[in-house]
Every structure is written in structure tokens, then in C-alpha cells.
Amino acid sequence: MAQTEQKVFKVGVVGYGLSAKIFQIPFITATPSFKLHSILQRNPKPESSAPNDYPNLQHFQSMEPFLADPALDVVVLSTTPDSHFPLAQQALNAGKHVFIEKPLVPTSAEASELDRLAKEKGLLICVYQNRRWDSDFRTVQKLIADGTLGRVYEVETHFQRYRPVQRANMLSMSQGGSALYDLGSHLVDQVYVLFGMPNSVSAKLYCQREGRVLSPKDQTVEPDGANLQLAYDSGLVVGVRIGSMSVETRQPRFWVRGTKGSYHKDGLDPQEDQLKAGMKISDGQFGRDSEEWHGRLVTLGEDGKVSDKAFPNVEPVTYTKIYELFGEALRGNGPVPVPVSEARDVLRILEGARESSLTLRTVNLS
């Protein structure tokens, strides 16, 4: 069960790739409720060696001795999505709480099983949907919550880039990979946080690099692009757009339209690029957009005049927040910030999108 005392939880990380190095370990070490305790790296190499980088930690090359460590409290899975289900099962059966990279698992059925097992064992699982703490997304949240835009009736959310060569190790959709699961899990999760479960999804999944569409005539497409339309009872329509061949100097991110105004934002949240460039999370500029990337807010005044102005993001809280909130949940001070039930719903939407493209029909989710 979640513990009420102000315990510091010892954390072990499984995997030592880019995600572990820049998205997990810096935030674990900055969170007061966590202490980095161990790392499991199956094959350390001279150019990438957890034992060399962290000589004072416990180091392992297989799951059994790693999980047998009685001091270990929390397992962070920073591995490929196709490995998440069996590894999470092992960790839960060993009595460890689990923090899992997105997408949680390849299927909603597996998510339900992990949820059942965690509840049976009295343990907590948190899913690393870090982009809930993107500052542009939090800005959209605030504008909607404040009523600045009025009743929102249409949203576009984008993840566009120009990458004409496919990554060699990209997983298939069945493994929890492709643009649909890799990037779609971020975008659809944000839509879910804003508006809840849609009634239906209609989708086209593309391989933009090859000019192919997932359809009854071509069922082997692994998408590098996607166009989803999520529909709600209120009349709200949300377009989720993913692209790999977008040639732009300013890639679109958000376009939110309501009865009283609209908000437009280009460019991705800077945290990922800042981390890759070596910026420390303690840096005062971490998570902050430069002025040239401020969004635009257009509003209709009571006098009927339209105002158009630059609109900077809200004050960043950064990806540290998900770790802080999970630590507090483990201490019994609040809910898990991204529970399995929400990640399962997101997977249901992604599965519906895949079905829609394959069958050429709208898929009912309600």
C-alpha cells in the first residue's frame, strides 16, 4: 500500500539509453522523495556504461537479482514498449512500485491486466506522460479553464517534423511503436486531459515517406504520419496531426478556436531539446520559450473589436512535476499523476484509430 510516512524511496532504472539518461535520471536525482539506487544495463559498453557513469550505485545485468534487492522500492522502466508488460509484471510480482515510459504497453488489454495486478498487490503504477507538463499545453489548459476562448468547438494539435529517413530500430504498431504510438500517445493523452474520452475516432494512418495509407488494400503500412478526428457530444472536433515530411520553418503545434477567441502556437515545448543539448534542469531558462516562439491570442471584446497579441506561455513547472507528484502519491499524499486507467483509455483511442484506417469507417468509443 502507499506509505504515509515521509519516506525517501529507492529507485532502480531498467535500461540505460537516451530516455534513461536525459528524461529519467536527472529528474529522479532532483526529486526529494526519491534516491537513485540502482541501474540495470544488460550490456554496458565503453561509450555507454552505467557502472562507469555512476560507480557508487548498485549495478545489474538481469532482472532477477535486480528485483531481489530488498532495498529497492520503485522500478523505472526505460525500455522499449514491447518489453513493458512482462517487465512490469515481474516488478509488481516482486513487490515493487512501477514508473513506466509511454506508451504504457502495446494494447489496452495488457494495460487492464497491469491495473488489476497492481491493485491486487497494493502497489502503484505511474505512466510517464511527461508532455502533460509542456508549458504550451498548460497554457492551452489555462485559456480553456479561464473561459478566455469561450466554448471551444475546434482544436488542432500537431507533432510535425521533417525526417525523410526512417529510424532503423523503429518498432511496429503491434509492438507499441510507429508514429501512432510513439507520438500519438503524447498528443492523444493531452486531448484526453483537456476533454476526456471522445465519442468516436475517424483516422487515416500514412507512411508519408512512401506514399502509402493503411487500408483494406494495404494492411502492412507502419505509419510515420497520422490524421485523427476525435468527436465529442458537445460538437467539439479535435484534429490530431502527425507528420514526418513537413517542410516548414515554423512547425504548427496548437490551434484552438472558441466562440470568444482563438489561440495559435508554433514550435514544440523546448524541454526535450534543452535536455539533449545538456541544459541542467536547475537552469533558470529550462522549459522557457524564447520570445519569437510565443503564441498568438485573438479575442473578441465586448465592444465587438478583435484583439490580436503575442501570448507567452504560462510559468513552466517542467517535467520535474510528474516525479514530485508520484513521490507524494507513494507517500499517501494524493493520487498517481498518470494512472494506468487513463493510459488505457488513450490506448483505446489509438486502437480505434488503427481500426478506423483499416476499415475505412468511424469507430465508436463510447
PDB file of N, CA, C and O in Angstrom, residues 104-130:
ATOM      1  N   LEU A 104       2.422   3.021 -22.386  1.00  0.00           N
ATOM      2  CA  LEU A 104       2.444   2.088 -21.263  1.00  0.00           C
ATOM      3  C   LEU A 104       2.739   0.673 -21.717  1.00  0.00           C
ATOM      4  O   LEU A 104       3.667   0.011 -21.223  1.00  0.00           O
ATOM      5  N   VAL A 105       1.930   0.174 -22.627  1.00  0.00           N
ATOM      6  CA  VAL A 105       2.064  -1.164 -23.214  1.00  0.00           C
ATOM      7  C   VAL A 105       1.465  -1.094 -24.618  1.00  0.00           C
ATOM      8  O   VAL A 105       0.808  -0.113 -24.967  1.00  0.00           O
ATOM      9  N   PRO A 106       1.645  -2.111 -25.443  1.00  0.00           N
ATOM     10  CA  PRO A 106       1.092  -2.053 -26.801  1.00  0.00           C
ATOM     11  C   PRO A 106      -0.427  -2.156 -26.890  1.00  0.00           C
ATOM     12  O   PRO A 106      -0.990  -1.730 -27.890  1.00  0.00           O
ATOM     13  N   THR A 107      -1.110  -2.716 -25.885  1.00  0.00           N
ATOM     14  CA  THR A 107      -2.550  -2.915 -26.013  1.00  0.00           C
ATOM     15  C   THR A 107      -3.289  -2.485 -24.746  1.00  0.00           C
ATOM     16  O   THR A 107      -2.749  -2.557 -23.639  1.00  0.00           O
ATOM     17  N   SER A 108      -4.550  -2.101 -24.915  1.00  0.00           N
ATOM     18  CA  SER A 108      -5.377  -1.729 -23.770  1.00  0.00           C
ATOM     19  C   SER A 108      -5.684  -2.937 -22.887  1.00  0.00           C
ATOM     20  O   SER A 108      -5.871  -2.792 -21.671  1.00  0.00           O
ATOM     21  N   ALA A 109      -5.730  -4.124 -23.469  1.00  0.00           N
ATOM     22  CA  ALA A 109      -5.965  -5.338 -22.673  1.00  0.00           C
ATOM     23  C   ALA A 109      -4.812  -5.574 -21.708  1.00  0.00           C
ATOM     24  O   ALA A 109      -5.019  -5.940 -20.539  1.00  0.00           O
ATOM     25  N   GLU A 110      -3.584  -5.359 -22.162  1.00  0.00           N
ATOM     26  CA  GLU A 110      -2.425  -5.506 -21.279  1.00  0.00           C
ATOM     27  C   GLU A 110      -2.443  -4.435 -20.183  1.00  0.00           C
ATOM     28  O   GLU A 110      -2.077  -4.706 -19.030  1.00  0.00           O
ATOM     29  N   ALA A 111      -2.882  -3.236 -20.544  1.00  0.00           N
ATOM     30  CA  ALA A 111      -2.993  -2.175 -19.537  1.00  0.00           C
ATOM     31  C   ALA A 111      -3.978  -2.578 -18.441  1.00  0.00           C
ATOM     32  O   ALA A 111      -3.715  -2.381 -17.241  1.00  0.00           O
ATOM     33  N   SER A 112      -5.113  -3.131 -18.823  1.00  0.00           N
ATOM     34  CA  SER A 112      -6.102  -3.573 -17.844  1.00  0.00           C
ATOM     35  C   SER A 112      -5.538  -4.646 -16.928  1.00  0.00           C
ATOM     36  O   SER A 112      -5.804  -4.654 -15.718  1.00  0.00           O
ATOM     37  N   GLU A 113      -4.756  -5.550 -17.483  1.00  0.00           N
ATOM     38  CA  GLU A 113      -4.166  -6.612 -16.671  1.00  0.00           C
ATOM     39  C   GLU A 113      -3.153  -6.055 -15.671  1.00  0.00           C
ATOM     40  O   GLU A 113      -3.124  -6.474 -14.506  1.00  0.00           O
ATOM     41  N   LEU A 114      -2.336  -5.101 -16.091  1.00  0.00           N
ATOM     42  CA  LEU A 114      -1.391  -4.484 -15.156  1.00  0.00           C
ATOM     43  C   LEU A 114      -2.132  -3.727 -14.059  1.00  0.00           C
ATOM     44  O   LEU A 114      -1.718  -3.750 -12.885  1.00  0.00           O
ATOM     45  N   ASP A 115      -3.210  -3.061 -14.419  1.00  0.00           N
ATOM     46  CA  ASP A 115      -4.011  -2.342 -13.434  1.00  0.00           C
ATOM     47  C   ASP A 115      -4.576  -3.316 -12.398  1.00  0.00           C
ATOM     48  O   ASP A 115      -4.529  -3.063 -11.185  1.00  0.00           O
ATOM     49  N   ARG A 116      -5.076  -4.436 -12.866  1.00  0.00           N
ATOM     50  CA  ARG A 116      -5.623  -5.460 -11.959  1.00  0.00           C
ATOM     51  C   ARG A 116      -4.545  -5.990 -11.024  1.00  0.00           C
ATOM     52  O   ARG A 116      -4.749  -6.104  -9.800  1.00  0.00           O
ATOM     53  N   LEU A 117      -3.382  -6.305 -11.590  1.00  0.00           N
ATOM     54  CA  LEU A 117      -2.295  -6.884 -10.795  1.00  0.00           C
ATOM     55  C   LEU A 117      -1.782  -5.903  -9.755  1.00  0.00           C
ATOM     56  O   LEU A 117      -1.533  -6.281  -8.601  1.00  0.00           O
ATOM     57  N   ALA A 118      -1.615  -4.635 -10.142  1.00  0.00           N
ATOM     58  CA  ALA A 118      -1.135  -3.636  -9.196  1.00  0.00           C
ATOM     59  C   ALA A 118      -2.103  -3.480  -8.022  1.00  0.00           C
ATOM     60  O   ALA A 118      -1.687  -3.391  -6.855  1.00  0.00           O
ATOM     61  N   LYS A 119      -3.403  -3.458  -8.317  1.00  0.00           N
ATOM     62  CA  LYS A 119      -4.396  -3.336  -7.242  1.00  0.00           C
ATOM     63  C   LYS A 119      -4.381  -4.562  -6.345  1.00  0.00           C
ATOM     64  O   LYS A 119      -4.515  -4.466  -5.119  1.00  0.00           O
ATOM     65  N   GLU A 120      -4.219  -5.736  -6.942  1.00  0.00           N
ATOM     66  CA  GLU A 120      -4.150  -6.975  -6.176  1.00  0.00           C
ATOM     67  C   GLU A 120      -2.960  -6.957  -5.219  1.00  0.00           C
ATOM     68  O   GLU A 120      -3.050  -7.430  -4.069  1.00  0.00           O
ATOM     69  N   LYS A 121      -1.839  -6.402  -5.666  1.00  0.00           N
ATOM     70  CA  LYS A 121      -0.622  -6.371  -4.864  1.00  0.00           C
ATOM     71  C   LYS A 121      -0.545  -5.153  -3.946  1.00  0.00           C
ATOM     72  O   LYS A 121       0.371  -5.059  -3.124  1.00  0.00           O
ATOM     73  N   GLY A 122      -1.477  -4.206  -4.095  1.00  0.00           N
ATOM     74  CA  GLY A 122      -1.422  -2.992  -3.288  1.00  0.00           C
ATOM     75  C   GLY A 122      -0.276  -2.081  -3.667  1.00  0.00           C
ATOM     76  O   GLY A 122       0.310  -1.394  -2.817  1.00  0.00           O
ATOM     77  N   LEU A 123       0.042  -2.035  -4.971  1.00  0.00           N
ATOM     78  CA  LEU A 123       1.164  -1.244  -5.475  1.00  0.00           C
ATOM     79  C   LEU A 123       0.667  -0.183  -6.449  1.00  0.00           C
ATOM     80  O   LEU A 123      -0.453  -0.252  -6.957  1.00  0.00           O
ATOM     81  N   LEU A 124       1.536   0.802  -6.730  1.00  0.00           N
ATOM     82  CA  LEU A 124       1.179   1.900  -7.620  1.00  0.00           C
ATOM     83  C   LEU A 124       1.968   1.834  -8.923  1.00  0.00           C
ATOM     84  O   LEU A 124       3.155   1.484  -8.927  1.00  0.00           O
ATOM     85  N   ILE A 125       1.294   2.196 -10.010  1.00  0.00           N
ATOM     86  CA  ILE A 125       1.930   2.355 -11.323  1.00  0.00           C
ATOM     87  C   ILE A 125       1.665   3.776 -11.791  1.00  0.00           C
ATOM     88  O   ILE A 125       0.538   4.264 -11.721  1.00  0.00           O
ATOM     89  N   CYS A 126       2.699   4.433 -12.301  1.00  0.00           N
ATOM     90  CA  CYS A 126       2.562   5.744 -12.943  1.00  0.00           C
ATOM     91  C   CYS A 126       3.126   5.661 -14.347  1.00  0.00           C
ATOM     92  O   CYS A 126       4.166   5.038 -14.569  1.00  0.00           O
ATOM     93  N   VAL A 127       2.434   6.283 -15.292  1.00  0.00           N
ATOM     94  CA  VAL A 127       2.871   6.286 -16.692  1.00  0.00           C
ATOM     95  C   VAL A 127       3.518   7.625 -17.001  1.00  0.00           C
ATOM     96  O   VAL A 127       2.976   8.684 -16.677  1.00  0.00           O
ATOM     97  N   TYR A 128       4.679   7.584 -17.652  1.00  0.00           N
ATOM     98  CA  TYR A 128       5.464   8.802 -17.904  1.00  0.00           C
ATOM     99  C   TYR A 128       4.924   9.551 -19.127  1.00  0.00           C
ATOM    100  O   TYR A 128       5.506   9.551 -20.199  1.00  0.00           O
ATOM    101  N   GLN A 129       3.759  10.182 -18.932  1.00  0.00           N
ATOM    102  CA  GLN A 129       3.211  11.078 -19.960  1.00  0.00           C
ATOM    103  C   GLN A 129       3.694  12.487 -19.620  1.00  0.00           C
ATOM    104  O   GLN A 129       2.945  13.350 -19.183  1.00  0.00           O
ATOM    105  N   ASN A 130       4.976  12.722 -19.866  1.00  0.00           N
ATOM    106  CA  ASN A 130       5.622  13.959 -19.412  1.00  0.00           C
ATOM    107  C   ASN A 130       5.089  15.205 -20.098  1.00  0.00           C
ATOM    108  O   ASN A 130       5.146  16.308 -19.530  1.00  0.00           O
TER     109      ASN A 130
END
